[in-house]
Amino acid sequence: MTRVFSGVKPTGHLTLGNYLGAMRRWADVDQHKADALFCIVDLHALTVDHDPARVRRLSRQGATLLLASGLDPELCTVFVQSHVDEHARLSYLLECVATDGEMRRMIQYKEKAAREQARGGSVRLSLLTYPVLMAADILAYGADEVPVGDDQTQHVELARDLAVRFNQRYGHTFVVPRATHPAVATRVMNLQEPLSKMGKSDDSGPGIVYLLDEPDVVRKKVLRAVTDSGREVAYDREAQPGVANLLEILAACTGGNPSDLSGVYETYGSLKKDTAEAVVEVLRPVQERHKELCADPGYVEGVLRDGAERARAMARPTVDAAYRAIGLLPAVTDIAVSAGR
Ligand code: TYM
């Protein structure tokens, strides 16, 4: 039985990158595997400057979009990270296994810390330790597979390293997980800056397609995508990153292959037009279902309540085992005390 865990953090409105790189496959493939869990990882949203009301709003919206994208609570567990204490409990133990040097080597930490500093802001300690919390998210559930976009590969590698190290030092406790990726669109790039990832927390709105963008907004963004100085439509990530990005998006939306598709188009204009329509069509059912779910907030709340309960029951035994393995004295419960008297 393969157990799957993945998550998305509520730091901004969810994007086409989140959808093609992760969420769509969670619904199409991963939720059908045994005991799959999908999580709004809200604690991770506190690692950078944040507005509390916005994080709450985006968490609710993110959960609604997970369901709108096809996750079925009858098949999988959908929940909010902060509703399950086991994540934070385990994170501390893993901090005692991880090293400072390991944390400072994380690419996302280096990039985000540099960005914060350039803005004149301070870097929160939690930004440095974030990958350990992510490892705790995964290891608490004994996940075998972690379906993510390419940008999370290094973090999943760290989770593997920590699992192996903990098991070697303290006895077998954790399943060693591995990252899985979609066949195409593992890294959807910003339409205005095709050398940068399309990230939800970036400021460059025109280069980011949000899942809830109106069709005309999507069309405008795709039609204005930065292409390259050449004329030929070729699939070459190095030489033509803008065109390659459009071909990958089109391939991911239509089920095609970016190389094959490059032969179909003679102009950038026709490629952009078809890509825009393909994205609009992929987002249409998600947006329709999102609208229906927004009309029934009680349903979403119920899913999250049940999800947290199921998730707690799954994580608790592993995290308790890790506490014992690492050398912490088990708490004696009132029942055990009175039974012993
Ligand atoms: P986050 O919230 O940045 O992204 C959620 C998922 O979307 C993928 N993704 C992309 N894929 C392709 N192209 C893009 N432009 C793009 N942008 C985002 C991400 O790879 C991810 O799969 N640290 C994680 C959240 C997390 C997590 C976890 C994931 C916390 N704990 C445990 C898996 C397991 C993150 O920041 O994802």
Short mmCIF file of C-alpha atoms and ligand atoms in Angstrom, two decimals:
data_model
loop_
_atom_site.label_atom_id
_atom_site.label_comp_id
_atom_site.label_asym_id
_atom_site.label_seq_id
_atom_site.Cartn_x
_atom_site.Cartn_y
_atom_site.Cartn_z
CA MET A 1 0.00 0.00 0.00
CA THR A 2 1.45 3.35 -1.02
CA ARG A 3 0.78 6.27 1.29
CA VAL A 4 0.84 9.73 -0.24
CA PHE A 5 1.21 13.13 1.44
CA SER A 6 1.42 16.58 -0.10
CA GLY A 7 0.52 20.15 0.70
CA VAL A 8 0.21 23.70 -0.48
CA LYS A 9 0.90 26.80 1.57
CA PRO A 10 -1.54 29.71 1.80
CA THR A 11 0.92 32.51 1.05
CA GLY A 12 -0.97 33.77 -2.01
CA HIS A 13 -3.71 32.88 -4.46
CA LEU A 14 -3.11 29.49 -6.03
CA THR A 15 -1.64 29.50 -9.51
CA LEU A 16 -1.57 27.50 -12.69
CA GLY A 17 1.88 26.30 -11.53
CA ASN A 18 0.38 24.82 -8.36
CA TYR A 19 -2.34 23.19 -10.41
CA LEU A 20 -0.28 21.68 -13.24
CA GLY A 21 2.74 20.87 -11.08
CA ALA A 22 0.83 19.29 -8.21
CA MET A 23 -2.90 19.64 -7.54
CA ARG A 24 -4.25 18.20 -10.77
CA ARG A 25 -2.31 14.99 -10.35
CA TRP A 26 -3.35 14.73 -6.70
CA ALA A 27 -6.94 14.55 -7.93
CA ASP A 28 -6.37 12.43 -11.05
CA VAL A 29 -3.89 9.90 -9.71
CA ASP A 30 -2.68 10.27 -6.14
CA GLN A 31 -5.96 10.33 -4.22
CA HIS A 32 -6.75 6.89 -5.64
CA LYS A 33 -3.74 5.41 -3.86
CA ALA A 34 -4.16 4.20 -0.29
CA ASP A 35 -4.58 6.72 2.54
CA ALA A 36 -3.63 9.83 0.60
CA LEU A 37 -3.47 13.07 2.59
CA PHE A 38 -3.54 16.62 1.20
CA CYS A 39 -2.95 19.54 3.45
CA ILE A 40 -3.18 23.31 3.60
CA VAL A 41 0.16 23.87 5.30
CA ASP A 42 -0.73 27.10 7.06
CA LEU A 43 2.14 27.06 9.58
CA HIS A 44 4.48 27.45 6.60
CA ALA A 45 2.74 30.70 5.67
CA LEU A 46 4.05 32.29 8.88
CA THR A 47 7.69 32.04 7.81
CA VAL A 48 7.53 35.35 5.93
CA ASP A 49 5.91 38.68 6.70
CA HIS A 50 2.18 37.89 6.85
CA ASP A 51 -1.22 39.38 7.50
CA PRO A 52 -3.17 37.08 9.90
CA ALA A 53 -6.57 37.77 8.31
CA ARG A 54 -5.17 37.09 4.83
CA VAL A 55 -3.62 33.78 5.87
CA ARG A 56 -6.98 32.68 7.32
CA ARG A 57 -8.80 33.75 4.15
CA LEU A 58 -6.30 32.06 1.85
CA SER A 59 -6.37 28.87 3.94
CA ARG A 60 -10.14 28.60 3.51
CA GLN A 61 -9.86 29.46 -0.18
CA GLY A 62 -7.02 26.97 -0.68
CA ALA A 63 -9.02 24.16 0.93
CA THR A 64 -12.03 25.02 -1.23
CA LEU A 65 -9.83 24.94 -4.34
CA LEU A 66 -8.38 21.56 -3.41
CA LEU A 67 -11.92 20.18 -3.36
CA ALA A 68 -12.85 22.12 -6.50
CA SER A 69 -9.89 20.58 -8.30
CA GLY A 70 -11.37 17.15 -7.68
CA LEU A 71 -10.12 15.87 -4.32
CA ASP A 72 -12.85 13.66 -2.92
CA PRO A 73 -13.04 13.38 0.90
CA GLU A 74 -14.46 9.88 0.45
CA LEU A 75 -11.17 8.86 -1.17
CA CYS A 76 -8.57 10.96 0.64
CA THR A 77 -8.00 13.15 3.70
CA VAL A 78 -8.06 16.92 3.24
CA PHE A 79 -7.10 19.01 6.27
CA VAL A 80 -5.32 22.07 7.66
CA GLN A 81 -1.85 21.54 9.14
CA SER A 82 -2.35 23.68 12.26
CA HIS A 83 -5.38 21.55 13.24
CA VAL A 84 -3.05 18.62 13.88
CA ASP A 85 -0.47 19.25 16.63
CA GLU A 86 1.69 16.32 15.55
CA HIS A 87 3.39 18.41 12.83
CA ALA A 88 4.84 20.91 15.31
CA ARG A 89 5.60 18.18 17.88
CA LEU A 90 7.64 16.20 15.38
CA SER A 91 9.31 19.24 13.86
CA TYR A 92 11.20 19.93 17.09
CA LEU A 93 12.55 16.40 17.26
CA LEU A 94 13.75 16.65 13.67
CA GLU A 95 15.46 19.96 14.45
CA CYS A 96 17.53 17.92 16.86
CA VAL A 97 18.57 15.65 13.99
CA ALA A 98 19.10 18.26 11.25
CA THR A 99 22.18 20.48 11.11
CA ASP A 100 22.55 24.22 10.75
CA GLY A 101 24.71 23.80 7.61
CA GLU A 102 22.10 21.59 5.98
CA MET A 103 19.44 24.24 6.49
CA ARG A 104 21.57 27.05 5.11
CA ARG A 105 22.21 25.09 1.92
CA MET A 106 18.50 25.01 0.99
CA ILE A 107 18.06 26.91 -2.28
CA GLN A 108 14.63 28.31 -1.36
CA TYR A 109 15.99 29.60 1.94
CA LYS A 110 18.88 31.35 0.20
CA GLU A 111 16.59 32.93 -2.40
CA LYS A 112 13.86 34.00 0.00
CA ALA A 113 16.24 35.25 2.66
CA ALA A 114 18.08 37.34 0.04
CA ARG A 115 14.75 38.77 -1.15
CA GLU A 116 13.67 39.67 2.41
CA GLN A 117 17.01 41.32 3.10
CA ALA A 118 16.88 43.27 -0.18
CA ARG A 119 13.51 44.64 0.92
CA GLY A 120 15.13 45.76 4.16
CA GLY A 121 13.14 43.21 6.16
CA SER A 122 14.39 40.71 8.68
CA VAL A 123 14.55 36.98 8.05
CA ARG A 124 12.43 34.91 10.41
CA LEU A 125 14.15 31.97 12.07
CA SER A 126 11.22 29.83 10.90
CA LEU A 127 12.25 30.47 7.28
CA LEU A 128 15.50 28.68 8.04
CA THR A 129 13.84 25.77 9.84
CA TYR A 130 10.89 25.52 7.41
CA PRO A 131 12.25 22.43 5.57
CA VAL A 132 12.37 20.59 8.90
CA LEU A 133 8.68 21.31 9.47
CA MET A 134 8.07 20.09 5.93
CA ALA A 135 9.96 16.90 6.72
CA ALA A 136 7.79 16.49 9.82
CA ASP A 137 4.65 16.91 7.66
CA ILE A 138 5.77 14.01 5.51
CA LEU A 139 7.36 11.70 8.09
CA ALA A 140 4.51 11.97 10.62
CA TYR A 141 2.27 10.08 8.18
CA GLY A 142 4.75 7.49 6.99
CA ALA A 143 4.29 8.77 3.44
CA ASP A 144 6.03 6.76 0.72
CA GLU A 145 5.36 9.26 -2.05
CA VAL A 146 5.30 13.06 -2.06
CA PRO A 147 3.84 14.41 -5.31
CA VAL A 148 5.31 17.87 -5.86
CA GLY A 149 6.59 20.25 -8.50
CA ASP A 150 10.29 20.32 -9.24
CA ASP A 151 11.02 23.23 -6.85
CA GLN A 152 10.29 21.02 -3.82
CA THR A 153 12.69 18.22 -4.74
CA GLN A 154 15.49 19.45 -2.46
CA HIS A 155 13.11 19.68 0.50
CA VAL A 156 11.89 16.11 -0.03
CA GLU A 157 15.52 14.97 -0.27
CA LEU A 158 16.10 16.55 3.13
CA ALA A 159 13.10 14.67 4.53
CA ARG A 160 14.68 11.46 3.23
CA ASP A 161 18.04 12.30 4.81
CA LEU A 162 16.44 13.08 8.16
CA ALA A 163 14.38 9.89 8.11
CA VAL A 164 17.44 7.76 7.37
CA ARG A 165 19.57 9.54 10.01
CA PHE A 166 16.87 9.26 12.69
CA ASN A 167 16.31 5.57 11.92
CA GLN A 168 20.07 4.87 12.08
CA ARG A 169 20.52 6.67 15.39
CA TYR A 170 17.37 5.75 17.26
CA GLY A 171 15.95 2.65 15.58
CA HIS A 172 13.56 2.25 12.69
CA THR A 173 10.78 4.80 13.12
CA PHE A 174 10.13 6.53 9.79
CA VAL A 175 9.29 5.47 6.26
CA VAL A 176 11.83 7.00 3.83
CA PRO A 177 9.78 9.05 1.34
CA ARG A 178 10.43 9.96 -2.28
CA ALA A 179 9.29 12.84 -4.46
CA THR A 180 7.17 12.18 -7.54
CA HIS A 181 6.63 14.66 -10.38
CA PRO A 182 4.24 15.09 -13.31
CA ALA A 183 5.49 14.14 -16.79
CA VAL A 184 5.37 17.75 -18.01
CA ALA A 185 5.01 21.15 -16.31
CA THR A 186 7.08 20.20 -13.27
CA ARG A 187 8.19 23.85 -13.23
CA VAL A 188 5.79 26.31 -14.84
CA MET A 189 7.60 29.57 -15.41
CA ASN A 190 6.42 33.16 -14.96
CA LEU A 191 4.94 34.33 -18.28
CA GLN A 192 6.74 37.67 -18.01
CA GLU A 193 10.03 36.26 -16.69
CA PRO A 194 10.43 32.81 -18.21
CA LEU A 195 13.61 32.20 -16.24
CA SER A 196 11.73 32.46 -12.91
CA LYS A 197 9.18 30.04 -11.51
CA MET A 198 5.53 31.10 -11.54
CA GLY A 199 5.25 31.62 -7.79
CA LYS A 200 2.08 32.61 -5.94
CA SER A 201 3.85 34.96 -3.56
CA ASP A 202 5.69 36.90 -6.26
CA ASP A 203 4.67 40.44 -7.07
CA SER A 204 4.64 40.08 -10.85
CA GLY A 205 0.84 39.72 -11.40
CA PRO A 206 0.83 39.85 -15.23
CA GLY A 207 3.15 36.83 -15.47
CA ILE A 208 1.10 34.66 -13.10
CA VAL A 209 -2.13 32.89 -14.01
CA TYR A 210 -4.23 32.44 -10.88
CA LEU A 211 -6.72 29.58 -10.70
CA LEU A 212 -9.55 32.03 -10.10
CA ASP A 213 -8.63 34.47 -12.89
CA GLU A 214 -11.57 35.24 -15.18
CA PRO A 215 -11.20 33.71 -18.70
CA ASP A 216 -10.50 37.10 -20.28
CA VAL A 217 -7.77 37.83 -17.74
CA VAL A 218 -6.19 34.43 -18.49
CA ARG A 219 -6.32 35.12 -22.23
CA LYS A 220 -4.73 38.55 -21.79
CA LYS A 221 -1.90 37.17 -19.62
CA VAL A 222 -1.09 34.31 -21.99
CA LEU A 223 -1.31 36.45 -25.13
CA ARG A 224 1.11 38.95 -23.56
CA ALA A 225 3.59 36.26 -22.47
CA VAL A 226 7.20 37.15 -23.17
CA THR A 227 8.52 35.01 -26.00
CA ASP A 228 11.98 34.95 -27.49
CA SER A 229 13.77 36.90 -30.16
CA GLY A 230 13.72 34.06 -32.71
CA ARG A 231 10.79 33.36 -34.99
CA GLU A 232 10.69 29.59 -35.05
CA VAL A 233 8.57 27.66 -32.58
CA ALA A 234 11.07 25.19 -31.11
CA TYR A 235 11.07 23.32 -27.81
CA ASP A 236 14.37 24.43 -26.32
CA ARG A 237 14.34 25.43 -22.65
CA GLU A 238 17.80 27.02 -22.84
CA ALA A 239 17.54 28.95 -26.09
CA GLN A 240 13.81 29.71 -26.05
CA PRO A 241 12.58 29.57 -22.44
CA GLY A 242 9.43 31.62 -23.07
CA VAL A 243 8.25 29.47 -25.96
CA ALA A 244 9.25 26.26 -24.15
CA ASN A 245 7.13 27.35 -21.18
CA LEU A 246 4.08 27.92 -23.39
CA LEU A 247 4.60 24.56 -25.10
CA GLU A 248 4.78 22.82 -21.71
CA ILE A 249 1.66 24.56 -20.46
CA LEU A 250 -0.18 23.64 -23.66
CA ALA A 251 1.06 20.05 -23.46
CA ALA A 252 0.01 19.77 -19.81
CA CYS A 253 -3.44 21.16 -20.58
CA THR A 254 -4.11 19.07 -23.68
CA GLY A 255 -2.29 15.87 -22.78
CA GLY A 256 0.25 16.33 -25.58
CA ASN A 257 4.02 16.41 -25.73
CA PRO A 258 5.89 19.76 -25.95
CA SER A 259 8.32 18.59 -28.65
CA ASP A 260 5.56 17.23 -30.88
CA LEU A 261 3.49 20.37 -30.36
CA SER A 262 6.35 22.63 -31.42
CA GLY A 263 6.07 21.18 -34.93
CA VAL A 264 2.40 22.13 -35.15
CA TYR A 265 2.91 25.90 -34.82
CA GLU A 266 4.47 28.30 -37.27
CA THR A 267 3.97 31.50 -35.31
CA TYR A 268 4.20 32.55 -31.67
CA GLY A 269 0.79 34.18 -32.05
CA SER A 270 -1.03 30.95 -32.91
CA LEU A 271 0.81 29.09 -30.11
CA LYS A 272 -0.24 31.74 -27.58
CA LYS A 273 -3.85 31.71 -28.78
CA ASP A 274 -4.21 27.93 -28.44
CA THR A 275 -2.39 27.92 -25.10
CA ALA A 276 -4.70 30.62 -23.75
CA GLU A 277 -7.80 28.66 -24.77
CA ALA A 278 -6.39 25.41 -23.39
CA VAL A 279 -5.73 27.05 -20.00
CA VAL A 280 -9.22 28.60 -19.94
CA GLU A 281 -10.73 25.16 -20.60
CA VAL A 282 -8.64 23.45 -17.92
CA LEU A 283 -9.61 26.05 -15.33
CA ARG A 284 -13.30 26.23 -16.25
CA PRO A 285 -14.53 23.17 -14.26
CA VAL A 286 -12.37 24.10 -11.26
CA GLN A 287 -13.84 27.60 -11.19
CA GLU A 288 -17.40 26.30 -11.56
CA ARG A 289 -17.00 23.82 -8.71
CA HIS A 290 -15.29 26.48 -6.60
CA LYS A 291 -18.33 28.72 -7.02
CA GLU A 292 -20.67 25.93 -5.93
CA LEU A 293 -18.54 25.11 -2.90
CA CYS A 294 -18.39 28.76 -1.85
CA ALA A 295 -22.17 28.68 -1.61
CA ASP A 296 -21.86 25.88 0.96
CA PRO A 297 -19.10 26.87 3.43
CA GLY A 298 -20.48 24.41 6.01
CA TYR A 299 -19.56 21.54 3.73
CA VAL A 300 -15.92 22.65 3.43
CA GLU A 301 -15.69 23.16 7.21
CA GLY A 302 -17.07 19.67 7.78
CA VAL A 303 -14.52 18.15 5.40
CA LEU A 304 -11.69 19.92 7.24
CA ARG A 305 -13.00 18.87 10.66
CA ASP A 306 -13.26 15.20 9.67
CA GLY A 307 -9.96 15.42 7.82
CA ALA A 308 -8.12 16.73 10.88
CA GLU A 309 -9.56 13.97 13.02
CA ARG A 310 -8.47 11.28 10.57
CA ALA A 311 -5.03 12.88 10.13
CA ARG A 312 -4.47 13.08 13.90
CA ALA A 313 -5.26 9.40 14.29
CA MET A 314 -2.79 8.55 11.52
CA ALA A 315 0.08 10.75 12.75
CA ARG A 316 -0.15 10.20 16.50
CA PRO A 317 1.32 6.67 16.74
CA THR A 318 4.37 7.54 14.60
CA VAL A 319 5.09 10.77 16.44
CA ASP A 320 4.65 9.06 19.83
CA ALA A 321 7.05 6.34 18.68
CA ALA A 322 9.60 9.00 17.68
CA TYR A 323 9.32 10.62 21.15
CA ARG A 324 10.04 7.30 22.81
CA ALA A 325 12.83 6.37 20.38
CA ILE A 326 14.74 9.62 20.86
CA GLY A 327 14.84 9.20 24.64
CA LEU A 328 11.94 11.21 26.04
CA LEU A 329 10.25 9.77 29.11
CA PRO A 330 6.63 8.86 28.30
CA ALA A 331 4.10 10.95 30.23
CA VAL A 332 2.23 8.92 32.81
CA THR A 333 -1.46 9.55 32.23
CA ASP A 334 -3.97 10.03 35.08
CA ILE A 335 -5.53 6.70 34.16
CA ALA A 336 -2.20 4.89 34.37
CA VAL A 337 -1.44 6.56 37.73
CA SER A 338 -4.76 5.60 39.27
CA ALA A 339 -4.49 2.08 37.80
CA GLY A 340 -1.06 1.72 39.40
CA ARG A 341 -2.18 2.78 42.87
P1 TYM B 1 3.90 25.56 -2.55
O1 TYM B 1 2.74 26.00 -1.75
O2 TYM B 1 4.88 26.57 -3.00
O3 TYM B 1 3.39 24.79 -3.84
C1 TYM B 1 2.47 23.72 -3.76
C2 TYM B 1 2.80 22.69 -4.84
O4 TYM B 1 2.79 23.33 -6.12
C3 TYM B 1 4.03 23.10 -6.79
N1 TYM B 1 4.37 24.29 -7.56
C4 TYM B 1 4.69 24.27 -8.86
N2 TYM B 1 4.79 23.27 -9.75
C5 TYM B 1 5.15 23.59 -11.02
N3 TYM B 1 5.39 24.88 -11.42
C6 TYM B 1 5.28 25.90 -10.55
N4 TYM B 1 5.50 27.13 -10.96
C7 TYM B 1 4.93 25.63 -9.21
N5 TYM B 1 4.74 26.41 -8.11
C8 TYM B 1 4.42 25.57 -7.11
C9 TYM B 1 5.05 22.88 -5.67
O5 TYM B 1 6.16 22.16 -6.12
C10 TYM B 1 4.20 22.12 -4.66
O6 TYM B 1 4.18 20.74 -4.99
N6 TYM B 1 6.99 23.58 0.81
C11 TYM B 1 5.81 23.33 0.01
C12 TYM B 1 4.58 23.01 0.81
C13 TYM B 1 4.73 21.87 1.73
C14 TYM B 1 4.75 20.50 1.38
C15 TYM B 1 4.88 19.79 2.62
C16 TYM B 1 4.69 19.83 0.19
C17 TYM B 1 4.87 21.96 3.08
N7 TYM B 1 4.92 20.72 3.63
C18 TYM B 1 4.95 18.40 2.66
C19 TYM B 1 4.75 18.42 0.21
C20 TYM B 1 4.88 17.74 1.42
C21 TYM B 1 5.52 24.58 -0.79
O7 TYM B 1 5.97 25.64 -0.49
O8 TYM B 1 4.66 24.38 -1.81
#
